[in-house]
Amino acid sequence: MKLILCCLSSLLCVFTTLNSASVERVEPAHWWVGMNEPVFQLMLYGPEVGKKTPEIHAEGIRIERVERVNSANYLFLYLHVGEVAAPGEFEIELHDAKDGSVEHLAYSLRLRDPNASQRKGFDSSDVIYLLMPDRFANGDPSNDSVPGMRETKVNRGERYGRHGGDLAGIIEHLDYVQDLGITALWLNPVLENDMQESSYHGYAITDFYKVDPRLGTLQNYEELARLARSRGIKLIMDMVLNHCGLYHWWMEDLPDPDWINHVESYQETNHLRTTNQDPYASQRDTLRMREGWFVPSMPDLNLSHPLLADYMTINSIWWIETLGLGGIRMDTYPYPDKHAMSRWCARILEEYPNFTITGEEWSVNPLTLAYWQRGKVNQDGYQGNLPSLIDFPMQQAIKDAFQQEEAWGQGLMRLYEALSNDFLYPDPMNLVTFLGNHDTPRYYMEVGSDENAYRNAFVWLMTMRGIPQIYYGDEILMTHYESDSHGHIRNDFPGGWKGDVTNVFTGLNLSERQARNLEFTRKLLRWRKNQPVIHTGDLVHFGPEEGCYVYVRHDPNSAVMVVLNKNLQVHRLDLARFDEILNGYQSAYDVIDEKEVHLGEALTLSPQQPLILELRR
């Protein structure tokens, strides 16, 4: 009888270990030993798992605290991983007081990559290439349609539909990206977006731990990160903490009623982002800005809920470790609770002191941007902790510079004055500069399809302070004459699909204009890569005169003079005005035309053509 009971006991143990029926989700799926912060949040989800008592009997690992919520189907564990904890599997026991059963849940700790905590983010030595995975290249047609998803069919004729681009397509064309001179790759979100329509853009995430199967797998994502890294290209992940998708799995069973803001009665945000700084803002406006939904398909996450804030923080760290990320671009940065965002930044930077996070604050007011940057002393005492921001004020200025006629206070003067506002920022060198992105009309279109205006602006982008970002297709002056809608701004990259008439990757059927700008882009990016003076050098600029804007980047070893030129005829640029910089320099090398230039009394400028001159003594 004793033998029979022992056998039954053993069978019961095996049954409860293998048949973990009450746990459907374990997030994150694994963690690491050797993190700077030893405590992390583990979320368990399943029928009434919140009613069970967890125990761990593993060396170096203990349960710091247990958090239960309104829904009995969640259990939040805060695990402490000590210095003596070893990589490998351990068991989490879940004791059911009602029937005395014990469920055995296997969980694993992994070994971190050497020096993972010193991972370096992107900086001013990099050039970022922004691409939308669904619209770049279709490397694996087998995942174009995935049964069971709400929007499964591919239709390249539908501007807001899925077009079939994927991670495999990006991997297939990494050589092109590297050859272009790109050193950092920013993908619009690739996590699951199981939405009924417009799921191609990725910003309505329905599972924060799952790659969208129509774009590929976690293994594809990891392979992309590894192969990019081997080519000297950092991978930047586009994250969203403000909202999720309406069909996120937890929407059917929220942990707490306040996990989502206004879940019972929809309220849209008023988009009054300045309520974050405004000393006179009403409480009503401030709350609606923070708690309102972005759109009806994107429920607003309540980051004031400490468990949700921790969940999103752990998720971010998990992706950094899993992919070896080179940076994060945070979507809609000023919309969530600003104190939660500050703590999120601080926690990420505590783990990775040299990491880069850039935030989207779509304001053309530099005062608004500067408020968020790490090191800014704000009147209200707020400490932003955000290392970088996307420089929308400067993007507006570069548009004005070549859209407006030259006059006092407009045209090139707008660019000059925008740069003079850098005294507001603790670290202007860490701002991301750009001509356009996935939300804005392409710059070539903004300046009336004027190739010379685009060329001047691109020279500015490659030589100005900050971290330059290029939008995919701008290297061939992609257009959207159909409309300025997002669906057309995000057109397919020529050559990314089998049978495309034009193929940028091979050069097939490129127009003369496209080929010319592609070569121009390659030349400047490759030149910039080896120019420390452009990455970190000081900057001196001179007020625009006679349709020209002149500035110089310099350090103790070298100097580069840049001339932006709007003149429609040949123009004589008198050099006497720039003596404070040019004194001692006798000649220069023209980077664009690849020729030597004598620095006499004046330079002769070709109509509307910019100059990049490497100054020589």
Coordinates of N, CA and C in Angstrom, one line a residue, residues 445-571:
M445 N 8.9 66.7 -51.4 CA 7.6 67.2 -51.8 C 7.3 68.5 -51.1
E446 N 7.8 68.7 -49.9 CA 7.5 69.9 -49.1 C 8.2 71.1 -49.9
V447 N 9.3 70.9 -50.6 CA 10.0 72.0 -51.3 C 9.7 72.0 -52.8
G448 N 8.5 71.5 -53.1 CA 8.0 71.6 -54.5 C 8.8 70.7 -55.5
S449 N 9.3 69.6 -55.0 CA 10.0 68.7 -55.9 C 11.2 69.4 -56.5
D450 N 11.9 70.3 -55.7 CA 13.0 71.0 -56.1 C 14.3 70.2 -55.7
E451 N 15.0 69.6 -56.6 CA 16.1 68.8 -56.3 C 17.2 69.6 -55.6
N452 N 17.4 70.8 -56.1 CA 18.5 71.7 -55.5 C 18.2 72.1 -54.0
A453 N 16.9 72.4 -53.8 CA 16.5 72.7 -52.4 C 16.7 71.5 -51.5
Y454 N 16.3 70.3 -52.0 CA 16.5 69.1 -51.2 C 18.0 68.9 -51.0
R455 N 18.9 69.1 -52.0 CA 20.3 68.8 -51.9 C 20.9 69.8 -50.8
N456 N 20.5 71.0 -50.8 CA 21.0 71.9 -49.7 C 20.6 71.4 -48.4
A457 N 19.3 71.0 -48.2 CA 18.8 70.6 -46.9 C 19.5 69.3 -46.5
F458 N 19.8 68.4 -47.4 CA 20.5 67.2 -47.0 C 21.9 67.5 -46.6
V459 N 22.6 68.4 -47.2 CA 23.9 68.8 -46.8 C 23.8 69.3 -45.3
W460 N 22.8 70.2 -45.1 CA 22.6 70.6 -43.7 C 22.4 69.5 -42.7
L461 N 21.6 68.5 -43.1 CA 21.3 67.4 -42.2 C 22.6 66.6 -41.9
M462 N 23.5 66.4 -42.9 CA 24.7 65.6 -42.7 C 25.8 66.4 -42.0
T463 N 25.7 67.7 -41.9 CA 26.8 68.5 -41.3 C 26.4 69.2 -40.0
M464 N 25.1 69.3 -39.7 CA 24.6 70.0 -38.5 C 24.9 69.2 -37.2
R465 N 24.8 69.9 -36.1 CA 24.9 69.2 -34.8 C 23.7 68.3 -34.7
G466 N 23.9 67.3 -33.8 CA 22.8 66.3 -33.6 C 23.0 65.0 -34.3
I467 N 22.0 64.2 -34.2 CA 22.0 62.8 -34.8 C 21.1 62.8 -36.0
P468 N 21.6 62.7 -37.2 CA 20.7 62.8 -38.4 C 19.9 61.5 -38.6
Q469 N 18.7 61.6 -39.0 CA 17.8 60.5 -39.4 C 17.3 60.7 -40.8
I470 N 17.4 59.6 -41.6 CA 16.9 59.6 -43.0 C 15.6 58.7 -43.0
Y471 N 14.7 59.1 -43.8 CA 13.4 58.3 -44.0 C 13.6 57.5 -45.3
Y472 N 13.3 56.2 -45.1 CA 13.5 55.3 -46.3 C 12.9 55.8 -47.5
G473 N 13.7 55.8 -48.6 CA 13.2 56.2 -49.9 C 13.6 57.7 -50.2
D474 N 14.0 58.4 -49.2 CA 14.5 59.8 -49.5 C 15.7 59.8 -50.3
E475 N 16.5 58.7 -50.2 CA 17.7 58.6 -51.0 C 17.5 58.5 -52.5
I476 N 16.3 58.2 -52.9 CA 15.9 58.2 -54.3 C 14.8 59.3 -54.6
L477 N 14.6 60.2 -53.6 CA 13.6 61.2 -53.7 C 12.2 60.7 -54.0
M478 N 11.8 59.7 -53.2 CA 10.5 59.1 -53.3 C 9.4 60.2 -53.2
T479 N 8.3 60.0 -53.9 CA 7.2 61.0 -54.0 C 5.9 60.3 -53.5
H480 N 4.9 61.2 -53.3 CA 3.5 60.7 -53.0 C 2.6 61.8 -53.6
Y481 N 2.6 61.9 -54.9 CA 1.8 62.9 -55.6 C 0.3 62.5 -55.5
E482 N 0.0 61.3 -55.1 CA -1.4 60.9 -54.9 C -2.1 61.7 -53.8
S483 N -1.4 61.9 -52.7 CA -1.9 62.7 -51.5 C -0.8 62.7 -50.5
D484 N -1.1 63.5 -49.4 CA -0.2 63.6 -48.3 C -0.7 62.6 -47.1
S485 N -1.6 61.7 -47.5 CA -2.1 60.8 -46.5 C -1.0 59.8 -46.0
H486 N -1.1 59.3 -44.8 CA -0.1 58.4 -44.3 C 0.1 57.2 -45.2
G487 N -0.9 56.7 -45.8 CA -0.8 55.5 -46.7 C 0.1 55.8 -47.9
H488 N 0.1 57.0 -48.4 CA 1.0 57.4 -49.5 C 2.3 57.8 -49.1
I489 N 2.4 58.5 -47.9 CA 3.7 58.9 -47.4 C 4.6 57.7 -47.1
R490 N 3.9 56.6 -46.8 CA 4.5 55.3 -46.5 C 4.4 54.3 -47.7
N491 N 4.7 54.8 -48.9 CA 4.6 54.0 -50.1 C 5.7 52.9 -50.0
D492 N 5.5 51.8 -50.8 CA 6.4 50.7 -50.9 C 7.7 51.1 -51.5
F493 N 8.8 50.6 -50.9 CA 10.1 50.8 -51.4 C 10.3 50.1 -52.7
P494 N 10.7 50.7 -53.8 CA 10.8 50.1 -55.1 C 11.9 49.0 -55.1
G495 N 11.5 47.8 -55.5 CA 12.4 46.6 -55.5 C 12.2 45.7 -54.3
G496 N 11.4 46.1 -53.4 CA 11.2 45.2 -52.2 C 10.2 44.1 -52.5
W497 N 9.6 44.0 -53.7 CA 8.6 43.0 -54.0 C 9.0 42.4 -55.4
K498 N 8.8 41.1 -55.5 CA 9.1 40.4 -56.7 C 8.3 41.0 -57.8
G499 N 8.9 41.3 -58.9 CA 8.2 41.9 -60.1 C 8.1 43.4 -60.1
D500 N 8.7 44.1 -59.1 CA 8.7 45.5 -59.1 C 9.4 46.0 -60.4
V501 N 8.8 47.0 -61.1 CA 9.5 47.5 -62.3 C 10.8 48.2 -62.0
T502 N 10.8 49.0 -60.9 CA 12.0 49.7 -60.4 C 12.5 49.0 -59.2
N503 N 13.9 48.8 -59.2 CA 14.5 48.1 -58.1 C 15.7 48.9 -57.6
V504 N 15.6 49.5 -56.5 CA 16.6 50.4 -55.9 C 17.8 49.5 -55.5
F505 N 17.6 48.3 -55.0 CA 18.6 47.4 -54.6 C 19.6 47.0 -55.7
T506 N 19.1 46.9 -56.9 CA 19.9 46.5 -58.0 C 20.2 47.6 -59.0
G507 N 19.5 48.7 -58.8 CA 19.6 49.9 -59.7 C 18.8 49.8 -61.0
L508 N 17.9 48.7 -61.0 CA 17.1 48.5 -62.2 C 16.1 49.6 -62.4
N509 N 16.1 50.2 -63.6 CA 15.1 51.2 -64.1 C 15.1 52.5 -63.2
L510 N 16.1 52.8 -62.5 CA 16.1 54.1 -61.7 C 16.2 55.2 -62.7
S511 N 15.4 56.3 -62.5 CA 15.5 57.4 -63.3 C 16.9 58.1 -63.1
E512 N 17.2 59.0 -64.0 CA 18.5 59.8 -63.8 C 18.5 60.5 -62.5
R513 N 17.4 61.1 -62.2 CA 17.2 61.9 -60.9 C 17.4 61.0 -59.7
Q514 N 16.8 59.8 -59.7 CA 16.9 58.9 -58.6 C 18.3 58.4 -58.4
A515 N 18.9 58.0 -59.5 CA 20.3 57.5 -59.5 C 21.3 58.5 -59.0
R516 N 21.0 59.8 -59.4 CA 21.9 60.9 -59.0 C 21.8 61.1 -57.5
N517 N 20.6 61.1 -57.0 CA 20.4 61.4 -55.6 C 20.9 60.3 -54.7
L518 N 20.7 59.0 -55.2 CA 21.2 57.9 -54.5 C 22.7 57.9 -54.3
E519 N 23.4 58.3 -55.4 CA 24.9 58.4 -55.3 C 25.3 59.5 -54.4
F520 N 24.6 60.7 -54.5 CA 24.9 61.8 -53.6 C 24.7 61.4 -52.2
T521 N 23.7 60.7 -51.8 CA 23.4 60.2 -50.5 C 24.6 59.3 -50.0
R522 N 24.9 58.4 -50.8 CA 26.0 57.5 -50.4 C 27.3 58.2 -50.2
K523 N 27.6 59.2 -51.0 CA 28.8 59.9 -50.9 C 28.9 60.7 -49.6
L524 N 27.8 61.4 -49.2 CA 27.8 62.2 -48.0 C 27.8 61.3 -46.8
L525 N 27.1 60.2 -46.8 CA 27.0 59.3 -45.6 C 28.4 58.7 -45.4
R526 N 29.0 58.2 -46.4 CA 30.3 57.6 -46.3 C 31.4 58.6 -45.8
W527 N 31.3 59.8 -46.3 CA 32.2 60.8 -45.9 C 32.0 61.2 -44.4
R528 N 30.7 61.3 -44.0 CA 30.4 61.7 -42.6 C 30.9 60.7 -41.6
K529 N 30.8 59.4 -42.0 CA 31.2 58.3 -41.1 C 32.6 58.5 -40.5
N530 N 33.5 59.1 -41.3 CA 34.9 59.2 -40.9 C 35.3 60.6 -40.6
Q531 N 34.3 61.4 -40.1 CA 34.6 62.8 -39.8 C 34.2 63.1 -38.4
P532 N 35.1 62.9 -37.4 CA 34.9 63.2 -36.0 C 34.5 64.6 -35.8
V533 N 35.0 65.5 -36.6 CA 34.7 66.9 -36.5 C 33.2 67.2 -36.7
I534 N 32.6 66.4 -37.5 CA 31.1 66.6 -37.7 C 30.4 65.9 -36.6
H535 N 30.9 64.9 -36.0 CA 30.3 64.1 -34.9 C 30.2 65.0 -33.6
T536 N 31.4 65.6 -33.3 CA 31.5 66.2 -32.0 C 32.1 67.6 -32.0
G537 N 32.5 68.1 -33.2 CA 33.2 69.4 -33.3 C 32.3 70.5 -32.8
D538 N 32.9 71.6 -32.5 CA 32.2 72.9 -32.1 C 31.6 73.4 -33.4
L539 N 30.6 74.3 -33.2 CA 29.9 74.9 -34.3 C 29.9 76.4 -34.2
V540 N 30.2 77.1 -35.3 CA 30.1 78.6 -35.4 C 29.3 78.9 -36.7
H541 N 28.3 79.7 -36.5 CA 27.5 80.0 -37.7 C 27.4 81.5 -37.9
F542 N 27.2 82.0 -39.1 CA 27.2 83.4 -39.5 C 25.8 83.7 -40.0
G543 N 25.2 84.8 -39.6 CA 23.9 85.2 -40.1 C 23.8 85.2 -41.6
P544 N 22.7 84.6 -42.1 CA 22.5 84.5 -43.6 C 22.5 85.9 -44.2
E545 N 23.2 85.9 -45.4 CA 23.2 87.1 -46.2 C 23.2 86.7 -47.6
E546 N 22.5 87.5 -48.4 CA 22.5 87.4 -49.9 C 22.2 85.9 -50.3
G547 N 21.3 85.3 -49.6 CA 20.9 83.9 -50.0 C 21.8 82.8 -49.6
C548 N 22.8 83.1 -48.7 CA 23.7 82.1 -48.3 C 23.8 82.0 -46.8
Y549 N 23.9 80.8 -46.2 CA 24.0 80.5 -44.8 C 25.3 79.8 -44.7
V550 N 26.3 80.3 -43.9 CA 27.6 79.7 -43.7 C 27.8 79.3 -42.3
Y551 N 28.3 78.1 -42.1 CA 28.7 77.7 -40.7 C 29.9 76.8 -40.8
V552 N 30.6 76.6 -39.7 CA 31.8 75.9 -39.6 C 31.8 74.9 -38.4
R553 N 32.1 73.7 -38.7 CA 32.4 72.7 -37.6 C 33.9 72.6 -37.4
H554 N 34.3 72.6 -36.2 CA 35.8 72.6 -36.0 C 36.2 72.0 -34.7
D555 N 37.4 71.4 -34.6 CA 38.0 70.9 -33.4 C 39.5 71.2 -33.5
P556 N 40.3 70.8 -32.6 CA 41.7 71.2 -32.7 C 42.4 70.6 -33.9
N557 N 41.8 69.5 -34.5 CA 42.5 68.9 -35.6 C 42.1 69.2 -37.0
S558 N 40.8 69.7 -37.1 CA 40.3 69.9 -38.4 C 39.1 70.9 -38.4
A559 N 38.7 71.4 -39.6 CA 37.6 72.3 -39.7 C 36.9 72.0 -41.0
V560 N 35.6 72.1 -41.0 CA 34.8 71.9 -42.2 C 33.8 73.1 -42.3
M561 N 33.9 73.8 -43.5 CA 33.0 74.9 -43.8 C 31.9 74.5 -44.7
V562 N 30.7 74.9 -44.3 CA 29.5 74.5 -45.1 C 28.8 75.8 -45.6
V563 N 28.4 75.8 -46.9 CA 27.7 76.9 -47.4 C 26.3 76.4 -48.0
L564 N 25.2 76.8 -47.5 CA 23.9 76.6 -48.1 C 23.6 77.8 -49.0
N565 N 23.2 77.5 -50.2 CA 23.1 78.5 -51.2 C 21.8 78.4 -51.9
K566 N 21.0 79.5 -51.9 CA 19.7 79.6 -52.5 C 19.7 80.5 -53.8
N567 N 20.9 81.0 -54.1 CA 20.9 81.9 -55.3 C 20.6 81.2 -56.6
L568 N 19.8 81.9 -57.4 CA 19.4 81.3 -58.7 C 20.4 81.5 -59.8
Q569 N 21.4 82.4 -59.5 CA 22.5 82.7 -60.5 C 23.8 82.4 -59.8
V570 N 24.9 82.4 -60.6 CA 26.2 82.3 -60.0 C 26.4 83.4 -59.0
H571 N 27.0 83.1 -57.9 CA 27.1 84.1 -56.8 C 28.5 84.1 -56.3

